[in-house]
Short mmCIF file of C-alpha atoms in Angstrom, two decimals:
data_model
loop_
_atom_site.label_atom_id
_atom_site.label_comp_id
_atom_site.label_asym_id
_atom_site.label_seq_id
_atom_site.Cartn_x
_atom_site.Cartn_y
_atom_site.Cartn_z
CA MET A 1 -20.61 42.72 -78.95
CA ARG A 2 -17.23 41.08 -78.56
CA LEU A 3 -16.70 38.10 -76.26
CA SER A 4 -13.76 38.04 -73.90
CA SER A 5 -11.10 35.39 -74.39
CA GLY A 6 -12.25 33.60 -71.20
CA VAL A 7 -15.81 33.28 -72.52
CA ARG A 8 -14.59 32.10 -75.94
CA PHE A 9 -12.40 29.46 -74.28
CA SER A 10 -15.37 28.28 -72.17
CA VAL A 11 -17.56 27.99 -75.26
CA PHE A 12 -14.79 26.04 -76.99
CA GLN A 13 -14.58 23.66 -74.01
CA VAL A 14 -18.33 23.06 -74.01
CA VAL A 15 -18.37 22.34 -77.75
CA LEU A 16 -15.37 20.03 -77.45
CA MET A 17 -16.93 18.10 -74.55
CA TYR A 18 -20.18 17.79 -76.51
CA VAL A 19 -18.31 16.23 -79.46
CA LEU A 20 -16.37 13.88 -77.19
CA VAL A 21 -19.42 12.74 -75.19
CA LEU A 22 -21.46 12.03 -78.31
CA SER A 23 -18.73 9.88 -79.78
CA ALA A 24 -17.84 8.08 -76.56
CA CYS A 25 -20.45 5.31 -76.49
CA ALA A 26 -20.10 2.07 -78.41
CA VAL A 27 -23.24 0.64 -80.01
CA LYS A 28 -24.12 -3.04 -80.36
CA THR A 29 -27.43 -4.76 -81.06
CA GLU A 30 -28.63 -6.59 -78.00
CA VAL A 31 -28.84 -10.36 -78.50
CA LYS A 32 -30.12 -12.76 -75.86
CA GLU A 33 -27.18 -14.42 -74.10
CA THR A 34 -27.52 -18.21 -74.02
CA SER A 35 -25.22 -20.40 -71.95
CA VAL A 36 -23.60 -23.42 -73.57
CA SER A 37 -24.63 -25.65 -70.65
CA ASP A 38 -28.30 -24.78 -71.27
CA LEU A 39 -27.94 -25.75 -74.93
CA ARG A 40 -26.21 -29.12 -74.41
CA GLY A 41 -28.76 -31.86 -75.03
CA ASN A 42 -31.38 -29.31 -76.02
CA LEU A 43 -30.30 -28.53 -79.60
CA LYS A 44 -32.80 -28.50 -82.41
CA TYR A 45 -30.06 -28.20 -85.06
CA GLU A 46 -26.90 -30.31 -85.14
CA ASN A 47 -25.36 -28.59 -88.15
CA ILE A 48 -24.85 -24.90 -88.82
CA ILE A 49 -24.34 -24.24 -92.53
CA PHE A 50 -23.21 -20.79 -93.65
CA LYS A 51 -24.16 -19.46 -97.05
CA GLU A 52 -21.61 -17.10 -98.59
CA PHE A 53 -22.02 -13.67 -96.96
CA CYS A 54 -23.42 -11.12 -99.42
CA THR A 55 -23.09 -7.38 -99.82
CA THR A 56 -25.36 -4.69 -101.17
CA SER A 57 -24.13 -2.53 -104.03
CA ASN A 58 -22.97 0.25 -101.69
CA THR A 59 -20.93 -2.14 -99.49
CA ALA A 60 -19.18 -4.21 -102.17
CA THR A 61 -15.77 -2.71 -101.34
CA TYR A 62 -15.76 -4.37 -97.89
CA ASN A 63 -15.30 -7.98 -99.07
CA SER A 64 -12.17 -8.62 -96.98
CA GLN A 65 -13.93 -7.43 -93.80
CA LEU A 66 -16.93 -9.59 -94.67
CA THR A 67 -14.70 -12.65 -95.13
CA GLN A 68 -13.07 -11.92 -91.76
CA CYS A 69 -16.52 -11.60 -90.14
CA GLN A 70 -17.68 -14.92 -91.60
CA ALA A 71 -14.53 -16.74 -90.43
CA SER A 72 -14.97 -15.21 -86.97
CA ALA A 73 -18.61 -16.36 -86.72
CA MET A 74 -17.70 -19.90 -87.75
CA SER A 75 -14.74 -20.18 -85.38
CA TYR A 76 -16.83 -18.70 -82.55
CA LEU A 77 -19.44 -21.44 -82.97
CA GLN A 78 -16.84 -24.19 -83.45
CA ALA A 79 -15.18 -23.16 -80.19
CA LYS A 80 -18.46 -23.81 -78.35
CA ASP A 81 -18.17 -27.52 -79.28
CA LEU A 82 -21.95 -27.96 -79.55
CA PHE A 83 -22.52 -28.88 -83.19
CA LYS A 84 -21.52 -31.79 -85.41
CA ARG A 85 -20.66 -29.38 -88.22
CA VAL A 86 -20.13 -25.66 -88.60
CA GLU A 87 -19.15 -25.16 -92.22
CA MET A 88 -19.69 -23.38 -95.51
CA ASP A 89 -22.50 -24.54 -97.76
CA SER A 90 -21.09 -27.08 -100.18
CA GLY A 91 -24.41 -28.25 -101.61
CA SER A 92 -24.27 -31.49 -99.60
CA SER A 93 -27.35 -32.84 -97.91
CA TYR A 94 -27.29 -33.89 -94.27
CA GLU A 95 -29.43 -36.38 -92.41
CA GLU A 96 -29.32 -34.37 -89.21
CA PRO A 97 -31.29 -31.13 -88.80
CA CYS A 98 -29.46 -28.13 -90.31
CA LEU A 99 -29.73 -24.42 -89.81
CA LEU A 100 -28.79 -22.29 -92.81
CA VAL A 101 -27.30 -18.88 -92.07
CA GLU A 102 -27.70 -16.09 -94.65
CA VAL A 103 -26.03 -12.74 -93.99
CA THR A 104 -26.16 -9.55 -96.05
CA LEU A 105 -23.93 -6.59 -95.24
CA THR A 106 -26.25 -3.59 -95.52
CA GLY A 107 -23.97 -0.82 -94.32
CA CYS A 108 -20.32 -0.42 -93.46
CA LYS A 109 -17.68 2.17 -92.70
CA ILE A 110 -14.27 1.20 -91.40
CA VAL A 111 -12.02 4.15 -90.62
CA SER A 112 -8.47 3.42 -91.75
CA THR A 113 -5.65 3.41 -89.21
CA LYS A 114 -3.87 6.22 -91.03
CA ARG A 115 -6.96 8.42 -90.95
CA ARG A 116 -7.69 7.53 -87.32
CA VAL A 117 -4.15 8.43 -86.23
CA PHE A 118 -4.17 11.79 -87.99
CA THR A 119 -7.73 12.94 -87.31
CA GLY A 120 -8.67 10.91 -84.20
CA VAL A 121 -12.24 11.27 -83.00
CA PHE A 122 -13.07 13.63 -85.83
CA SER A 123 -12.87 10.74 -88.34
CA GLY A 124 -16.22 9.61 -87.02
CA ARG A 125 -17.37 6.19 -85.98
CA SER A 126 -16.78 2.92 -87.79
CA TYR A 127 -19.84 0.68 -88.08
CA MET A 128 -21.20 -2.48 -89.67
CA THR A 129 -24.88 -3.31 -90.15
CA MET A 130 -26.04 -6.74 -91.28
CA GLU A 131 -29.28 -8.51 -92.02
CA VAL A 132 -29.08 -12.08 -90.65
CA LYS A 133 -31.57 -14.82 -91.56
CA LEU A 134 -31.69 -18.27 -89.98
CA ILE A 135 -33.50 -20.87 -92.09
CA ASP A 136 -34.48 -24.47 -91.30
CA SER A 137 -33.00 -26.43 -94.22
CA SER A 138 -35.54 -29.26 -94.08
CA ASN A 139 -38.53 -27.09 -94.99
CA ASP A 140 -37.01 -23.68 -95.88
CA VAL A 141 -38.89 -21.97 -93.05
CA LEU A 142 -37.45 -18.73 -91.71
CA ILE A 143 -36.66 -19.36 -88.03
CA ALA A 144 -35.36 -15.92 -87.09
CA GLU A 145 -34.31 -12.68 -88.72
CA LYS A 146 -32.54 -9.73 -87.17
CA HIS A 147 -30.80 -6.54 -88.17
CA LEU A 148 -27.47 -6.47 -86.30
CA LYS A 149 -25.32 -3.39 -85.81
CA GLY A 150 -21.93 -2.86 -84.27
CA ALA A 151 -20.13 0.45 -83.87
CA PRO A 152 -17.15 0.98 -81.56
CA SER A 153 -16.82 4.39 -79.99
CA ALA A 154 -14.79 6.90 -81.93
CA MET A 155 -13.03 7.90 -78.71
CA GLY A 156 -11.97 4.33 -77.93
CA SER A 157 -10.83 3.88 -81.52
CA ALA A 158 -8.76 7.04 -81.32
CA TRP A 159 -7.15 5.99 -78.04
CA SER A 160 -6.29 2.55 -79.46
CA PHE A 161 -4.97 4.04 -82.74
CA GLY A 162 -7.67 2.24 -84.75
CA LYS A 163 -7.53 -1.17 -83.06
CA SER A 164 -11.27 -1.03 -82.30
CA ASP A 165 -11.96 -0.18 -85.95
CA ARG A 166 -9.88 -3.12 -87.20
CA ALA A 167 -11.47 -5.55 -84.69
CA LEU A 168 -15.03 -4.68 -85.73
CA PRO A 169 -15.49 -7.51 -88.30
CA GLU A 170 -14.33 -10.09 -85.76
CA LYS A 171 -16.65 -8.70 -83.08
CA MET A 172 -19.56 -8.75 -85.54
CA GLY A 173 -18.81 -12.43 -86.20
CA ALA A 174 -19.16 -13.14 -82.48
CA LEU A 175 -22.43 -11.17 -82.43
CA ILE A 176 -23.76 -13.29 -85.29
CA GLY A 177 -22.66 -16.39 -83.36
CA ASP A 178 -24.57 -15.24 -80.26
CA PHE A 179 -27.67 -14.62 -82.39
CA ILE A 180 -27.42 -18.15 -83.81
CA LEU A 181 -26.96 -19.66 -80.33
CA SER A 182 -30.06 -17.85 -79.08
CA ASN A 183 -32.15 -19.60 -81.77
CA VAL A 184 -30.92 -23.21 -81.88
CA ALA A 185 -32.58 -24.66 -78.78
CA GLU A 186 -35.68 -26.85 -78.80
CA GLN A 187 -38.72 -24.77 -78.02
#
């Protein structure tokens, strides 16, 4: 049985729409939004100390994106003007309460601009997944732990010629910052 050209074109349209709809939605781990005004005067931790972000063996090639993510998280928190210090771990001890931030990149795929321009949506979706641990430095107690994921839509990335792909590490830094803010208040 041979299909007419009209039926073949309709099948092609359905398949194409299916591919486009599946790749259209961006994914981001939900983190409780906390307003800065609610946190003022209600902070449990005055210092946020970042340990060096780590990678797993299969994500070691993404060190520059990881550095960009870490810088973004730190600048995001510094812009909130809530903490005495937001800095890298230097081994110093602080009198004020400190929250240590440990992050491990567990999965990553960043589609290159060149590939995105030439293959568009069919390059797939970029993504970053991270394991974030917040630790009270005074007693080494784990305060919170969460698996964070960010993945811009492949369609949006194609329309922006890869801008969404390139901005992913910065957006993940802001997501880490929001996660930290949701866990620094007095209980």
